[in-house]
Every structure is written in structure tokens, then in C-alpha cells.
């Protein structure tokens, strides 16, 4: 008897349909001829929490710095728990069923039917490792789609589970590393700030990318410049010419002089080329490229598009969705021919085509591009969103294999202004629409003026005042493009996905080397978590940072926790090395532990008071209140008296004064001695100049004290002004040092 364990109940049903008639439906499993089919509910197990390895000293389970960082010698999995930290009853029941089936005497073979990716690989592996008491044959069912034909074929071609060790190793490594970053740094940042901050290996660089872009927009100052432009008419047709020459806002006269020179020189058609050509359809879709199109056209969020395409996959209408490739495997050619026969029966003019632009094994990591399957749905039974997703994939498939070529006439005019500058004008006229009748990608005619080589061109160049533009907010499309290859040139990363160059070797190399931020399987969920956490928002298809997201990134910066694209990609490369067998799982885990250790070591470093920036953790006691004798504790925003609610004491000191963190050691010195030593590195928020000063208690307030550190003479400042300012500081030491700047 063969026991198949599917990742989800829906997959179990589809596997049963591929085997044949279901003989019996039991509680938690199905019976077919020679097969038992059970299922998980996605993850039945999760990694244990820190307390399993290092219990909190007070036994309450409250988060504390005393058991951080936590680096388990051996990672432990346990059944998933509910919000009350009790094992979920449904999870426990299903696992007991799987355990019972695994250990039945008549079961000699167990089949891992997790989703065909690294996550699905380990979901079922963990279940079997926990359930099985004796050794049995272990096989893998790999399904590119869930149609009965594919299931039946895959069952006859199953490989031993050992063939997928590298995939499992990468899956385990990702799970361990994400736990190390998420658990250790989330607790650390939360204890330091008093606010729950979800810190993860991938979520932070995603939020930071949106934060950086929004800060660039917010701080952008437009600058004027002059362009040289002509739009004079020749033979009744307007000819627009925009020079590559640009001039600053102070160079208007230079711009005018060049315009005069161009106009005096005159222009003519230097060359004219016209040729017929074939316009190729776009590539088949990877998940992210499909999400780009759906977000742009239907304003569909990544979470909604993934949920819909996943449902269509589970119903057998689309191939496996979490693919990062836009190409098909050469071994799939016969399968594609059969699908095309079904598509042809629907009245679409398709024919099999071969070529590297469609079939390319070198650009497939695990799964081929998204395509329709043999099953064509009844479109009247699909929801509006399902129809939008399915038709987008279907139309692109028809376009790629359309029997009718798209024939265009491409023209190029080169207009020359003497030897000063050449202007290239390009046009395209569609002679035979071909695939453009079926795909969502629009192809429009662009006509050129009716001019021939040697014709004179009327020109009237003038300086045109223009203004530099702020960067654009990230959209679903541009963020996806950035995450797939964060090191691609900015211009290319922001380009329309349909206008990217045919040579995409660089992007695929980045994916296969692990340089991408997140994967097709995880990226959507991580972005959705960032939205649910209140860090970013998505309106229509535009992402923007939210106040909590700003707080997160700025707080991590103050804590010197750097999780930018460079470090995340470095860890991504290590995970790919695990997949390729170049390093062990333990090696990649050691890299993560080293990086996390550096954060904690930096926070525990003992520095002299003038350089110390360690503000401790929220709740730390730092001394007695000078006003009421109450306990001064570290709060979310600084240091405050604990008697505020009972006695109304309002004594408080901000955590950051003029951009400088007030450390616990300095705060203790202030409360004990009434004065700190000189603190280095205050920055005037108005002038941006740095200065050093002590802090001192003065009645109900805390003031700057410059007696031991008078303001330094600034270069190119008169001594009278500096002296006057210094005298004012002495007379009014409570004023900030930029008050008079």
C-alpha cells in the first residue's frame, strides 16, 4: 500500500482524481486502489520559540534581553499552536491520522506530495520525520500542475525522496535563518523601543526600499533647466526635434545662442530607412511579471492575484504559479503540443513554435513559465477576478504560439542640423496584426512625416524651460522589478516590464545566484505582512511608507541594525550555495549567527560617557526622580517618572536631543550628580552644525551646559557673531544652540 501525503486537502482530491475512483472517504484521508491519500493543512509544524531552548529567568515567558541572542544547537519543530500557545486541536487530530497511516503495517511506501517548491518539500518531510517510527521507502510526487493527466504521469515517474535533498536543505536553511533573524532581532528591537517591531531578513529591505524612495520624493527640490526644442511645420506636417543638449537655469543665454546657431545652419533629411519586420509577442509569464500586469491593468494587489492564480492552479486550469521563469523546458514540448490542440478547438489560430525565446532550460530553476493546462474552464463559472487572471495568462499563451505573425513596417528618419547634431525619428506601422489581436499588450501605429532623403526640414529651435522631476513612488510593477534584481541599474529596474531588453541573462543570473530579495514563493506574503503591520500601504497600485514604517526604519538605523539589500542578498547567495551543495546548512546558519551577534555585541560595548549611545530597554530603571523621588524609567520616547499617574509628576527627558541619543549611563550621571560629562555629537537641527555640551538639571528642566565645552569658532564666521551667540548661550542656557542661527 502506498501512502500519499498532500500539502492541502484540495491537492489530495486532485491526486485522487488522477488515480481513479475513490473507494472510501475516511476521517482525514481517502482510499483508492492501492493508495491511501492524506493531507496536511499547509504547515502542521513550526519551529519552537526561544523559551524552548532558553527559558526566561523569571519563568513568565515575557520577552527579556537575558536570553538573547538565542542560537539553538539543534532546531526543534513542534505542532503549531494557537494564540493561547496551545496546540491547535485540528492540527493535532490531522497529525495523529497521518502518524497512524505512516505506521500501518500494510503501508510500505510513503510519498511526499507537498507543493513543488522548497517550502512544500519540507512541510511533508517534517510531518513524516515526526510521524514515522520505522524506516520505509520514501518517494516524491512532483506536480507542475494538478490535472488528472499530469498526476497520472507524475505517479509513474516518481523519484526517491533522496533526489530532492538539495532542495530540502535550502528549505531548512531558509527556515532556520529566517527564525534567527526574526525572533532575535524582533525581540531586541521591541525591547529597545517598547513598540512591537517585526524585523525580518526580507521584510526590512522591502520596507526600506519604499522608505528610501518616499524620503527622496519628500526631500526633492526641483531644479529648472533649459532644453532646446523645435516643432516647426514642413510641407504642412509638424516635425518635433528635441536636442540632447541641456543647460542649467543660469545658462539661458547659452541656450539661446545655440538655438540661433542651429536655426542659422538649417536642417535636412540625412537618411531614411524602411523595412518590414516581425514583431515578437511578449514572453510567457513568471508570477511576478503576471502580478505586474494585473496590478497595472486591474489595480489588483499581489496578495489578491496570488490567491486567485493559486485557486486556478488547484482547480487544474493553470500550471504551478510560484515560478520565477518566463521560459518552458524542452522536455515539455509534447505537452505544449497537446495543450495547443485544446486551445485550437476553442477557435484560436495557434500552432506549435520552437526557439530559445520560448524553450530554454538554462533559464528554469525549478518550474517553467505559467501557462494554461489541458483543462479549459467554463468561463461563465469563473468569478470576475478569476476571469481577469486566467484570460491574462491564456491570451499571452495564444500570442506566443499564434499562427499568424505580426508584420510591421519600421521606419527611421535621421534629420541632421549640419554637423552639429543628428535627430532620429522612428515610426512603426502594423501591416498584419497577428498576435496583437489576442494579447493584452497594445501595439499602436506611429507615423512619421512624409519626408525623403535630402528634403529640407523647417526648424525653429527655442530654449524651453523645464523642471527636474521627483522620483516616482514604487508601484507593484517597479517594486517587483527592483526585488527581482536590486542591483540592476535604476533606470532598468523602473522600466516597463514589457520594454525590458530581449537579453535577460543578467536578471536570471541574479535569480539563480540568490541576489533577489525574497522569492516568487515568499515575496507576496512578506509584502502583505508589511501592509498588515502598518509599515506600508498600497493604494491602487502605488506603495507608500506609513508612519509606523518610518519609525521602524529610523529606529533600526539608530540601533545600527543594518538589513539592507546588500546583506540580504549576501545571505541569499549563501542559501543558493546550500541548494547547489557548495556549503552545508550549518555553514549558512553560522553566517546568520555571526551577523546577529555583531548587533548584540555593539549594544553591549562599554564606551566612555561622551561617546555612549546605549539607551537600554524600555522599562529599565535609571535612577530617582529629582522632583518627587519616584523611579525614573526608560520609556518609549525617553526617560520619565513612574509617579506620573499617581502623583502627576511630569519629569521627563527625551531619548534623543538634537539628534544625539542620551544614554542610560549619561542619564544615571545626570540624576546622581545633577550634571553629565561633556556629550559629543549634538547636531543643530536648523544649521546642521555639530557641537558638544553637557546636560545639567536646573529646577524643573534639563539644560545645555557649555562651561566645560564652549562652542567652537566656526570657519568663515566673524568673531563678533560667535561671541554674541556665546554670550546669549550663557545668559539663556536652556535655549537650543541653533535658536539664534
Short mmCIF file of N, CA, C and O in Angstrom, two decimals, residues 24 72 99 196 214 216 240-241 254 352 520 624 643-644 682 688 700:
data_model
loop_
_atom_site.label_atom_id
_atom_site.label_comp_id
_atom_site.label_asym_id
_atom_site.label_seq_id
_atom_site.Cartn_x
_atom_site.Cartn_y
_atom_site.Cartn_z
N UNK A 24 -13.21 4.85 -0.76
CA UNK A 24 -13.80 5.20 0.54
C UNK A 24 -13.25 6.55 0.99
O UNK A 24 -12.09 6.88 0.74
N UNK A 72 20.16 28.11 18.74
CA UNK A 72 19.99 26.69 19.10
C UNK A 72 21.08 25.80 18.50
O UNK A 72 21.49 25.99 17.36
N UNK A 99 0.14 10.11 11.40
CA UNK A 99 1.03 9.23 12.18
C UNK A 99 0.54 7.79 12.14
O UNK A 99 1.33 6.85 11.93
N UNK A 196 6.23 46.97 19.32
CA UNK A 196 6.45 45.75 18.55
C UNK A 196 6.94 46.10 17.15
O UNK A 196 6.23 46.72 16.37
N UNK A 214 10.37 57.16 -0.78
CA UNK A 214 9.45 58.21 -0.32
C UNK A 214 10.21 59.38 0.30
O UNK A 214 9.80 60.54 0.18
N UNK A 216 13.18 60.33 -0.64
CA UNK A 216 13.75 61.05 -1.79
C UNK A 216 12.71 61.97 -2.41
O UNK A 216 13.02 63.10 -2.81
N UNK A 240 8.80 67.40 -34.80
CA UNK A 240 9.28 67.71 -33.45
C UNK A 240 10.70 67.20 -33.27
O UNK A 240 10.99 66.03 -33.49
N UNK A 241 11.60 68.10 -32.85
CA UNK A 241 13.01 67.78 -32.63
C UNK A 241 13.43 68.27 -31.25
O UNK A 241 13.31 69.46 -30.95
N UNK A 254 23.25 81.01 -23.16
CA UNK A 254 23.97 79.98 -23.91
C UNK A 254 22.99 79.15 -24.73
O UNK A 254 23.27 78.79 -25.88
N UNK A 352 2.29 25.13 -32.96
CA UNK A 352 3.50 24.92 -32.16
C UNK A 352 4.67 25.69 -32.76
O UNK A 352 4.87 25.71 -33.98
N UNK A 520 9.82 34.14 -5.52
CA UNK A 520 8.44 34.15 -6.05
C UNK A 520 7.48 33.51 -5.04
O UNK A 520 6.32 33.90 -4.95
N UNK A 624 16.54 57.95 40.58
CA UNK A 624 15.44 58.57 41.32
C UNK A 624 15.09 59.92 40.72
O UNK A 624 15.96 60.68 40.29
N UNK A 643 5.88 58.04 38.67
CA UNK A 643 4.81 58.55 39.53
C UNK A 643 3.88 59.49 38.77
O UNK A 643 3.13 60.25 39.38
N UNK A 644 3.95 59.43 37.45
CA UNK A 644 3.12 60.34 36.66
C UNK A 644 1.64 60.11 36.93
O UNK A 644 0.88 61.06 37.16
N UNK A 682 26.10 66.35 19.42
CA UNK A 682 24.81 67.00 19.20
C UNK A 682 24.85 67.68 17.83
O UNK A 682 25.91 68.12 17.37
N UNK A 688 22.55 72.38 11.05
CA UNK A 688 23.25 71.15 10.70
C UNK A 688 24.64 71.06 11.29
O UNK A 688 25.35 70.08 11.05
N UNK A 700 13.12 72.49 37.34
CA UNK A 700 12.22 71.51 36.72
C UNK A 700 12.66 71.09 35.33
O UNK A 700 11.95 70.34 34.67
#
